[in-house]
mmCIF file of N, CA and C in Angstrom:
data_model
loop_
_atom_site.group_PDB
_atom_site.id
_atom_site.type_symbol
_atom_site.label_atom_id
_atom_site.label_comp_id
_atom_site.label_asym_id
_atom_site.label_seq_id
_atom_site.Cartn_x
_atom_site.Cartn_y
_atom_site.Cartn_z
ATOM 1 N N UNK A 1 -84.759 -58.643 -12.864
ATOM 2 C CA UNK A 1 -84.035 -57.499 -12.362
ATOM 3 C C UNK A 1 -83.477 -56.699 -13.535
ATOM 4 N N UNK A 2 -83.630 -55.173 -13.348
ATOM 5 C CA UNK A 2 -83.117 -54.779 -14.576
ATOM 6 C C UNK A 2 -82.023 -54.147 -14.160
ATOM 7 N N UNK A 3 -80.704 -53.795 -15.073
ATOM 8 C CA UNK A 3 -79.520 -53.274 -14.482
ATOM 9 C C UNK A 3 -79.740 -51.535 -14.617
ATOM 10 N N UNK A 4 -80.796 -50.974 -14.986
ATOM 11 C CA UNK A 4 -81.174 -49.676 -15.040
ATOM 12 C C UNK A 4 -80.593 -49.093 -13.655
ATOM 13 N N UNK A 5 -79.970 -47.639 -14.057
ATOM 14 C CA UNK A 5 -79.578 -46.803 -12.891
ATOM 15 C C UNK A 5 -80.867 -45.901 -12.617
ATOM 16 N N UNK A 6 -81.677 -46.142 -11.345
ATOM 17 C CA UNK A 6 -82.865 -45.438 -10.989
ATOM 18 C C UNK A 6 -81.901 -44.825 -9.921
ATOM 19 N N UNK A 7 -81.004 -43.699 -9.901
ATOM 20 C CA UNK A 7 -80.790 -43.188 -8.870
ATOM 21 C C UNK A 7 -81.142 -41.519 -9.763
ATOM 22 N N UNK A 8 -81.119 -40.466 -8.722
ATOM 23 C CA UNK A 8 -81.462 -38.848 -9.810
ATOM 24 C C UNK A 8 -83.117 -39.016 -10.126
ATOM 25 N N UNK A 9 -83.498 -38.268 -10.485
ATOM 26 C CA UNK A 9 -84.914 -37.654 -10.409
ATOM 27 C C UNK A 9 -86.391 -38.671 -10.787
ATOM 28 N N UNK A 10 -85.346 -39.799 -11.896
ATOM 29 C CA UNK A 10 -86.426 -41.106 -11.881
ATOM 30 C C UNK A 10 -86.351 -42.373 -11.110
ATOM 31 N N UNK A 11 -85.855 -42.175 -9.958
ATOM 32 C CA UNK A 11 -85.709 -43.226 -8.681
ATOM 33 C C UNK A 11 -87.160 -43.121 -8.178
ATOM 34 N N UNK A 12 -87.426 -44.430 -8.448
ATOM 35 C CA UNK A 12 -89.365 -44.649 -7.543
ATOM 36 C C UNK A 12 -89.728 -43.980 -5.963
ATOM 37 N N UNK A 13 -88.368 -44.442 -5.676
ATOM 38 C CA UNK A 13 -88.629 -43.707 -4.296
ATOM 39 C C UNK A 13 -87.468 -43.065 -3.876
ATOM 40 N N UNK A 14 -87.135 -42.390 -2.731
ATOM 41 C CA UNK A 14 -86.506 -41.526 -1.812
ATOM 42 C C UNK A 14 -85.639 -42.224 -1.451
ATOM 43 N N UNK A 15 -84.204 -42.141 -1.406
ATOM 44 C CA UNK A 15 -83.679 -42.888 -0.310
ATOM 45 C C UNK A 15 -83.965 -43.054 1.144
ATOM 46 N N UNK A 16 -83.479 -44.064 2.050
ATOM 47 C CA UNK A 16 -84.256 -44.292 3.548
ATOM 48 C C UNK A 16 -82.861 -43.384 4.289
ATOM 49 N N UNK A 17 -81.998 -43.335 3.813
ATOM 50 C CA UNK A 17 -80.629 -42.598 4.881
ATOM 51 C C UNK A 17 -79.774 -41.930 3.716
ATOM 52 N N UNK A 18 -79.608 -40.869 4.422
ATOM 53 C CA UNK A 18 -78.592 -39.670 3.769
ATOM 54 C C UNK A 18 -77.269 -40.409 2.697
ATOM 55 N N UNK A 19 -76.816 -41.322 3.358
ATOM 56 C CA UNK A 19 -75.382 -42.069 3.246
ATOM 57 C C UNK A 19 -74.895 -43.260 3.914
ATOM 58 N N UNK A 20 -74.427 -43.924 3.040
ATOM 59 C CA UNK A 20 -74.246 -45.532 3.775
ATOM 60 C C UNK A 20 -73.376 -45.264 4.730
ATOM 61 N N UNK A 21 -72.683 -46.406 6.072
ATOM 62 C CA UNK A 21 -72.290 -45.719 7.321
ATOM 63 C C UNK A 21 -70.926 -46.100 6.936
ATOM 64 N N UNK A 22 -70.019 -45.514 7.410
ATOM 65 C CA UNK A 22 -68.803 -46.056 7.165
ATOM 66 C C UNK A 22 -68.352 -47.347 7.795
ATOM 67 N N UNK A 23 -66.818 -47.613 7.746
ATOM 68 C CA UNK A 23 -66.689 -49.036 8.088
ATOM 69 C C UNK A 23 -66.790 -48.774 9.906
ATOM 70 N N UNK A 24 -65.957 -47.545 10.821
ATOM 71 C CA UNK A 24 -65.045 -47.198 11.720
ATOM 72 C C UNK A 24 -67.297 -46.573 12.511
ATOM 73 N N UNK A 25 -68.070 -46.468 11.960
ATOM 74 C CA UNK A 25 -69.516 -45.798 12.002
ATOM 75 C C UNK A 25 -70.071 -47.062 12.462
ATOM 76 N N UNK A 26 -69.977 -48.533 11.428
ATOM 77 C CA UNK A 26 -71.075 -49.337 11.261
ATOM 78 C C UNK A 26 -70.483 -50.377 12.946
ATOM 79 N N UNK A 27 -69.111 -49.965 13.181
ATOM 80 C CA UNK A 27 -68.418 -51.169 13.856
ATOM 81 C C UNK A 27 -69.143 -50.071 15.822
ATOM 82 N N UNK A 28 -68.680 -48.837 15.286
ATOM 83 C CA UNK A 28 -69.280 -48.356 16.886
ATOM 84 C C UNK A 28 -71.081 -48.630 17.022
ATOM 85 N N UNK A 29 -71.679 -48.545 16.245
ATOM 86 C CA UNK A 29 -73.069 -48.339 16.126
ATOM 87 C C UNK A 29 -73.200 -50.110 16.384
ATOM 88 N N UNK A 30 -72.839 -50.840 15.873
ATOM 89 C CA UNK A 30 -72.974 -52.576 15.736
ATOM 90 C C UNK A 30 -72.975 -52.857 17.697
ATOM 91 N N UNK A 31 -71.656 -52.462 17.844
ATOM 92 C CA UNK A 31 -71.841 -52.241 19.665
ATOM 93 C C UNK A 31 -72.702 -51.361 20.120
ATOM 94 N N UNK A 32 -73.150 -50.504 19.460
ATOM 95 C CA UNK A 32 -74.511 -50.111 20.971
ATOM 96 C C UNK A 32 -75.568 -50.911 20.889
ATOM 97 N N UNK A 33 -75.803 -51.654 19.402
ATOM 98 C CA UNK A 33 -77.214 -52.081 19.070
ATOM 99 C C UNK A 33 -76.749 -53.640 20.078
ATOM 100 N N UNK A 34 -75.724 -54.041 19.836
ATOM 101 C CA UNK A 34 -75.556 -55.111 20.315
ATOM 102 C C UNK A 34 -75.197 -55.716 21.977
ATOM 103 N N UNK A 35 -75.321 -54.057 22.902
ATOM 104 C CA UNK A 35 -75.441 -54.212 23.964
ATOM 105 C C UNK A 35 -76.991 -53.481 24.458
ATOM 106 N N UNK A 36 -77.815 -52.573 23.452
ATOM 107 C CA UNK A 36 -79.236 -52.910 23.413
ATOM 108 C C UNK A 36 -79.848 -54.047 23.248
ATOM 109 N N UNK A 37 -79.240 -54.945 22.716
ATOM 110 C CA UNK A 37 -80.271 -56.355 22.094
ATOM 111 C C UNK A 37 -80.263 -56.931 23.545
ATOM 112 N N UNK A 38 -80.196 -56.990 24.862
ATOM 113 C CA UNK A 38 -80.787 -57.488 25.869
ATOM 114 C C UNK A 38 -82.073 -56.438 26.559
ATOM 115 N N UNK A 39 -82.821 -57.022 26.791
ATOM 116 C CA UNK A 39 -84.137 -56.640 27.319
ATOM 117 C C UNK A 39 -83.561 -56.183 29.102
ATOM 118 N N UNK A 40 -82.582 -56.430 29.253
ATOM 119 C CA UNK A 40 -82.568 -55.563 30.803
ATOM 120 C C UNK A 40 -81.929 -54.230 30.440
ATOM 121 N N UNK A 41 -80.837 -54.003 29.413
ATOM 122 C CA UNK A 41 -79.759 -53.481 29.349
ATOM 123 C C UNK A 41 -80.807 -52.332 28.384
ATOM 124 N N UNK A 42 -81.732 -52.519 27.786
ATOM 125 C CA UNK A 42 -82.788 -51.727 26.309
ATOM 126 C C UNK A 42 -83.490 -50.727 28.189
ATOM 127 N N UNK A 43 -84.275 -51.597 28.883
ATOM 128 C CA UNK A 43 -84.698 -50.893 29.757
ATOM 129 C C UNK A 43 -83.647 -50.276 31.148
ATOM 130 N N UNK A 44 -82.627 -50.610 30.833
ATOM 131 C CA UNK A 44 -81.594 -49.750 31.921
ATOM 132 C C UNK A 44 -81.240 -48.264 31.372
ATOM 133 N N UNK A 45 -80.758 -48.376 29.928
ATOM 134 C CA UNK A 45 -80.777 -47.808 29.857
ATOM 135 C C UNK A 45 -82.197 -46.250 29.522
ATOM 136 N N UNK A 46 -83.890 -47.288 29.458
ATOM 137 C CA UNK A 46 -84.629 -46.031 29.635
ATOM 138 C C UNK A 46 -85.152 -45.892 30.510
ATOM 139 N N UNK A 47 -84.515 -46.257 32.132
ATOM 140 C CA UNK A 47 -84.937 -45.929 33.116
ATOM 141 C C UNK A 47 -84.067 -44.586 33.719
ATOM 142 N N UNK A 48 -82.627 -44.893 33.385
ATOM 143 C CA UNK A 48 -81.750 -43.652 32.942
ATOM 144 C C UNK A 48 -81.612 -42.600 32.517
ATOM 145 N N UNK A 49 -82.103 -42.594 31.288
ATOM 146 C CA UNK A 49 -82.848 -41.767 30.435
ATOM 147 C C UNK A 49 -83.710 -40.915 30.940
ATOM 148 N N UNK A 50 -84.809 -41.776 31.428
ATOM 149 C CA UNK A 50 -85.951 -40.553 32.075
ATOM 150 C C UNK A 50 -85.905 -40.937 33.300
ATOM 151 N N UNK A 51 -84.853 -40.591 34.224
ATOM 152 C CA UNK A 51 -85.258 -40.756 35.313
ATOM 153 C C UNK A 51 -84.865 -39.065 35.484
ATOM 154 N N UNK A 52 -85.238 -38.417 36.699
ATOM 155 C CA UNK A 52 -85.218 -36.833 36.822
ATOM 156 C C UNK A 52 -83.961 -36.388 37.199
ATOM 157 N N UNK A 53 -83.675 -35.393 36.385
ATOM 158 C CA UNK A 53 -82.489 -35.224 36.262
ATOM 159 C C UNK A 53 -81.228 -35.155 35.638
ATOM 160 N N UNK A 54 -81.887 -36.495 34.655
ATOM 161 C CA UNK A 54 -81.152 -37.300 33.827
ATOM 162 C C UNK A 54 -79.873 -38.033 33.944
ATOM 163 N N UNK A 55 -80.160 -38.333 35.251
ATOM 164 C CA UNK A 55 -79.307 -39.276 35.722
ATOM 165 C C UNK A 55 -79.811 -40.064 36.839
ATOM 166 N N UNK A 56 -79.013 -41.401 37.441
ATOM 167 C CA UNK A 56 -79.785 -42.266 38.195
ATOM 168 C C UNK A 56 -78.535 -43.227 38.855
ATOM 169 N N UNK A 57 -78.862 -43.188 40.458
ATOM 170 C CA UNK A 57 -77.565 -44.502 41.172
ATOM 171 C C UNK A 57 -78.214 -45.990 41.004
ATOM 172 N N UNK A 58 -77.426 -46.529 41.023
ATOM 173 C CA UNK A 58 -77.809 -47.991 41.037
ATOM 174 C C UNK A 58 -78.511 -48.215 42.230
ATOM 175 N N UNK A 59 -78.699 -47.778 43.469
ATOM 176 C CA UNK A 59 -79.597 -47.794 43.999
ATOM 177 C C UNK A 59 -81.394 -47.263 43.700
ATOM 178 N N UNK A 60 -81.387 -46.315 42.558
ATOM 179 C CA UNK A 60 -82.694 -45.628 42.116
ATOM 180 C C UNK A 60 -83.409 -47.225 41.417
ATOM 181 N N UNK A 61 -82.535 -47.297 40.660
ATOM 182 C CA UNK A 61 -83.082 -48.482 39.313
ATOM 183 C C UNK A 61 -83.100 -49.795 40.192
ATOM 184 N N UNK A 62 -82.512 -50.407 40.981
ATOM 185 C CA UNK A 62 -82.642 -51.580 41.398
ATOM 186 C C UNK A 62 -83.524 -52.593 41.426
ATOM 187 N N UNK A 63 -84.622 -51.645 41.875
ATOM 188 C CA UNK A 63 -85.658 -51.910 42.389
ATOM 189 C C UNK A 63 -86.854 -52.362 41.255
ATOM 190 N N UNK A 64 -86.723 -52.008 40.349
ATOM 191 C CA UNK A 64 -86.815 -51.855 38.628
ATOM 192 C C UNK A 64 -87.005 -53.479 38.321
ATOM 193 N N UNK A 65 -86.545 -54.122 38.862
ATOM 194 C CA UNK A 65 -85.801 -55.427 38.269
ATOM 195 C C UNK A 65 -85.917 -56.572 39.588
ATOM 196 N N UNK A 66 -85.943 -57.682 39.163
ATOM 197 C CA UNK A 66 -86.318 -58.921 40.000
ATOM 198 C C UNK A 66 -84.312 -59.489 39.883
ATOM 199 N N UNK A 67 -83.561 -58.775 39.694
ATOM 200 C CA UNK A 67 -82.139 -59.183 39.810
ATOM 201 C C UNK A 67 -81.174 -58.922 40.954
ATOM 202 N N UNK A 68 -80.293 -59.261 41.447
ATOM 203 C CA UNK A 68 -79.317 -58.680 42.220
ATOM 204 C C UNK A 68 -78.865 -57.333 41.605
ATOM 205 N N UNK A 69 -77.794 -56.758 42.942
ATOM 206 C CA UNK A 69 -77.553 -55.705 42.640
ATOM 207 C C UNK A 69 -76.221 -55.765 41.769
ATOM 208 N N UNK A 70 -75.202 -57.241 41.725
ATOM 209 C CA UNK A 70 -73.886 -57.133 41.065
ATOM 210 C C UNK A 70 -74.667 -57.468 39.702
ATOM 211 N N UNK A 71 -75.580 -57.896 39.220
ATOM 212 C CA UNK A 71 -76.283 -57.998 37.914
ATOM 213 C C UNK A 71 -76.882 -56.962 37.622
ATOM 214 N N UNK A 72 -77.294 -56.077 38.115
ATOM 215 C CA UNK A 72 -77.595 -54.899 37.327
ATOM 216 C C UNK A 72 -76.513 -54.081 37.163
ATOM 217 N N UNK A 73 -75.091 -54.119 37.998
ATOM 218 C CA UNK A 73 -74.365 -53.362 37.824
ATOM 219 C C UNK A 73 -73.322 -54.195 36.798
ATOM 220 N N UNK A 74 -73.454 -55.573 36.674
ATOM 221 C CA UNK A 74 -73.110 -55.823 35.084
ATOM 222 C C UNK A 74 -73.427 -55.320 33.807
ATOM 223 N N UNK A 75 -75.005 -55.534 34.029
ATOM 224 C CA UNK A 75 -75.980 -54.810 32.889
ATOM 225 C C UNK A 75 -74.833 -53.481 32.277
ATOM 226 N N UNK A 76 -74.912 -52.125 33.247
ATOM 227 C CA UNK A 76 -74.408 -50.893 33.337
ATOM 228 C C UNK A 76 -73.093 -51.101 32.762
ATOM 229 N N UNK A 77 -72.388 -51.883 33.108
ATOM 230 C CA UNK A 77 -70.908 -52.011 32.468
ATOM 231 C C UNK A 77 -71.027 -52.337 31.248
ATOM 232 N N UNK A 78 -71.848 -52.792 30.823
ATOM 233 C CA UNK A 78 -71.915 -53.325 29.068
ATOM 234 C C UNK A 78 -72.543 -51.823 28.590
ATOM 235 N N UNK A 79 -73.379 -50.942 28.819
ATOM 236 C CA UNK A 79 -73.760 -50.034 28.291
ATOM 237 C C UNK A 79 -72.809 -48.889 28.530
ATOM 238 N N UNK A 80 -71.662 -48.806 29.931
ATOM 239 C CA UNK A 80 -71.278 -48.055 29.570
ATOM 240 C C UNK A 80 -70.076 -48.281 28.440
ATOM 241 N N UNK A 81 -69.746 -49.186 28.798
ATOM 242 C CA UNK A 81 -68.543 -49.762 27.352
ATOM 243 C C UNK A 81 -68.535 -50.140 26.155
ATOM 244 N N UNK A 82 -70.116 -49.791 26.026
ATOM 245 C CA UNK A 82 -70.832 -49.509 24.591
ATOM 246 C C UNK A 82 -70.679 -48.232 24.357
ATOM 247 N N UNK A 83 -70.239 -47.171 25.379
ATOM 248 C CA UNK A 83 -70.307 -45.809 25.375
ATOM 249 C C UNK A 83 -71.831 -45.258 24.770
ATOM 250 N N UNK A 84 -72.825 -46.093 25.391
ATOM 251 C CA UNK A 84 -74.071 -45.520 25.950
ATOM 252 C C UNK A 84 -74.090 -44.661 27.389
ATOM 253 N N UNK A 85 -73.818 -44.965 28.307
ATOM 254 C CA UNK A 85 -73.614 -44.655 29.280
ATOM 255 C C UNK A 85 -72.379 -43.908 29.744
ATOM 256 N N UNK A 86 -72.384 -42.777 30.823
ATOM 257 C CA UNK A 86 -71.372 -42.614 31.866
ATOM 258 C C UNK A 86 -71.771 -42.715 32.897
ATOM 259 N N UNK A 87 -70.894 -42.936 33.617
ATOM 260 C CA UNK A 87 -71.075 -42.383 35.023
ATOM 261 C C UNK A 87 -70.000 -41.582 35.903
ATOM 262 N N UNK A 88 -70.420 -41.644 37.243
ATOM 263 C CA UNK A 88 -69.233 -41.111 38.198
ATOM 264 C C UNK A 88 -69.535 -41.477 40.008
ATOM 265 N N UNK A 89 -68.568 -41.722 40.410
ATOM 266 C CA UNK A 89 -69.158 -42.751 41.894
ATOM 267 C C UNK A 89 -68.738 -40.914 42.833
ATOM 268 N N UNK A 90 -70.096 -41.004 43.146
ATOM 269 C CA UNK A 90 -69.907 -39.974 45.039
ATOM 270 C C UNK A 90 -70.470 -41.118 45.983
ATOM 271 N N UNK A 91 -69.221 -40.787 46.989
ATOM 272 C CA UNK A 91 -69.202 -41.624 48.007
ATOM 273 C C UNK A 91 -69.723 -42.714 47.243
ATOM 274 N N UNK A 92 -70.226 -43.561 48.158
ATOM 275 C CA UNK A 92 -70.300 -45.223 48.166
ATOM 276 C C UNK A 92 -71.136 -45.452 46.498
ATOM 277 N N UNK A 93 -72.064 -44.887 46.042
ATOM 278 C CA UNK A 93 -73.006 -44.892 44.945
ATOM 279 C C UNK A 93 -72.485 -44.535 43.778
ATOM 280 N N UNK A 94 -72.181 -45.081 42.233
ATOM 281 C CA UNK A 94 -72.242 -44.821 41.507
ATOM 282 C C UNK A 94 -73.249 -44.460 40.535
ATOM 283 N N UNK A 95 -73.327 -42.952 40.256
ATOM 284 C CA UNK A 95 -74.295 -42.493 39.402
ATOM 285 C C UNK A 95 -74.171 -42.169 38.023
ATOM 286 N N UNK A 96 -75.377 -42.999 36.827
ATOM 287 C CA UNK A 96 -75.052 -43.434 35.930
ATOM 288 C C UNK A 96 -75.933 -42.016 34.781
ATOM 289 N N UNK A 97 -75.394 -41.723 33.391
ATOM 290 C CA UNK A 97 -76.573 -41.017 32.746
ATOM 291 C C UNK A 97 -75.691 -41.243 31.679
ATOM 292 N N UNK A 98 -76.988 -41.196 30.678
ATOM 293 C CA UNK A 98 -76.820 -41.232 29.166
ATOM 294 C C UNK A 98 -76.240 -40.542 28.111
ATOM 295 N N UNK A 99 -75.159 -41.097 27.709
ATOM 296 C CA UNK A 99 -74.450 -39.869 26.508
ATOM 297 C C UNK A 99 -75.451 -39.484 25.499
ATOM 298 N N UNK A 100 -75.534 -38.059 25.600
ATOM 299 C CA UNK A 100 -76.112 -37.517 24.143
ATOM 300 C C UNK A 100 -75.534 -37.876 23.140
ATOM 301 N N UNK A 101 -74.711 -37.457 22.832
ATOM 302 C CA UNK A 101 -74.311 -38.002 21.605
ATOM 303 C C UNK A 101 -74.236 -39.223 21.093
ATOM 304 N N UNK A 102 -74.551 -40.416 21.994
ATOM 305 C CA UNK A 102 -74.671 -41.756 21.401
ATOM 306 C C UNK A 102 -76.270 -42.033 20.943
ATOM 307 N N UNK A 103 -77.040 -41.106 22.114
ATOM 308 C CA UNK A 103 -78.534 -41.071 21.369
ATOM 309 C C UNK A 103 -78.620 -40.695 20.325
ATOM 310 N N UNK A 104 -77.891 -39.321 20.064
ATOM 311 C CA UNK A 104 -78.061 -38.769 18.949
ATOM 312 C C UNK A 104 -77.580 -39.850 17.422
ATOM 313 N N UNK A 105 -76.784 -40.686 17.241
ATOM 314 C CA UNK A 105 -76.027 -41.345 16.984
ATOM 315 C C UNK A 105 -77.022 -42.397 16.240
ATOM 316 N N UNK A 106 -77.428 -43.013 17.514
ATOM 317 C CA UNK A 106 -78.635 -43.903 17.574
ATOM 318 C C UNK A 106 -79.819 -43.886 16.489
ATOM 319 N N UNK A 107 -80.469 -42.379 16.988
ATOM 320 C CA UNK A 107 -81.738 -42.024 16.264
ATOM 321 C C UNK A 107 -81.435 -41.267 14.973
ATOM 322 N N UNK A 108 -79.968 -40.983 14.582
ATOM 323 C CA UNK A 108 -79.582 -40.756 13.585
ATOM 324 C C UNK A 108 -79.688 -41.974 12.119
ATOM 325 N N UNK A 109 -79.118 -42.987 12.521
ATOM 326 C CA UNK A 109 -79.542 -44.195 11.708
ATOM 327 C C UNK A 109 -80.459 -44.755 11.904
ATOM 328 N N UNK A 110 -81.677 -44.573 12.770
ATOM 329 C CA UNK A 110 -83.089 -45.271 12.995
ATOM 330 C C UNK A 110 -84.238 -43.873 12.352
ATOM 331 N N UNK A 111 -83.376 -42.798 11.892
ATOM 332 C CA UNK A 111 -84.409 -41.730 11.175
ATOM 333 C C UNK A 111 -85.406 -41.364 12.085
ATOM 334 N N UNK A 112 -84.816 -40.948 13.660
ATOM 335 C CA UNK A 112 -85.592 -40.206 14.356
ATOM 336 C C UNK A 112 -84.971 -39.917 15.050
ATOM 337 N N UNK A 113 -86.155 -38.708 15.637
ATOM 338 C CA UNK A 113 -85.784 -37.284 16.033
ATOM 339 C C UNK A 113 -85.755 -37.284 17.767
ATOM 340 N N UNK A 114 -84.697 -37.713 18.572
ATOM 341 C CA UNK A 114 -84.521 -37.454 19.850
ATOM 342 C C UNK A 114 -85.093 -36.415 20.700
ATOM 343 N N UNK A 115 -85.447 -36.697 21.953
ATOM 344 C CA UNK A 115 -85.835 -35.346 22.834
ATOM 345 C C UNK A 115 -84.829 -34.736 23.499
ATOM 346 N N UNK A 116 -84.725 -33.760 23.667
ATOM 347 C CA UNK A 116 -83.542 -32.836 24.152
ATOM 348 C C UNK A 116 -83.231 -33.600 26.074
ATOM 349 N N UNK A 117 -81.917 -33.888 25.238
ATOM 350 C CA UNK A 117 -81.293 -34.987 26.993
ATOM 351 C C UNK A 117 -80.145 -33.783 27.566
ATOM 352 N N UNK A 118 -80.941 -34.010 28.835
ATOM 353 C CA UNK A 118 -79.991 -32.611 29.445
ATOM 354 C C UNK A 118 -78.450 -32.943 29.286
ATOM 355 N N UNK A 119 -77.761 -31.891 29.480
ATOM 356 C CA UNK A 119 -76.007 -31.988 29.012
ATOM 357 C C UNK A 119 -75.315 -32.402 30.738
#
């Protein structure tokens, strides 16, 4: 290993991200990845995502899934308290959709470029 500073115009390569994340950055981002790291909760939230409209009741998605309905509406509580998710209950149904700005967030430190999620 050599202690040479390769940062400025003779660095081999490019950096991979603009700027390291902060402490108050790495601790919100650590919780979304870490209520993505389940395989129901990765596809809840992209059934959400693209469902029309850009939003979806727990009755739309249910069906999605070989689970009960108080387990998928666990799932939803971890994403929204990851502040992936909002929602808002009319009448009996709570309807769930995806914060932009946490996508944005997301594909900001994964170095890609999001599709425009309705507001």
């Amino acid at each position: 290993m050599s202690n040479q500073d390769l940062a400025g115009d003779d660095a081999c390569c490019s950096p991979l991200v603009r700027q390291p994340l902060t402490g108050d950055r790495a601790v919100d981002l650590a919780r979304m990845f870490k209520a993505l790291g389940d395989p129901v909760r990765l596809r809840l939230l992209s059934l959400v995502a693209s469902h029309a409209g850009g939003e979806a009741c727990v009755c739309d998605i249910s069906g999605s899934f070989d689970l009960s309905q108080p387990t998928i509406s666990h799932h939803l509580r971890v994403l929204r308290e990851a502040a992936l998710l909002e929602c808002e209950r009319r009448g009996t149904w709570v309807y769930y959709w995806v914060v932009p700005a946490a996508l944005r967030q997301l594909s900001d430190v994964l170095g890609i470029e999001p599709t425009e999620v309705p507001a």
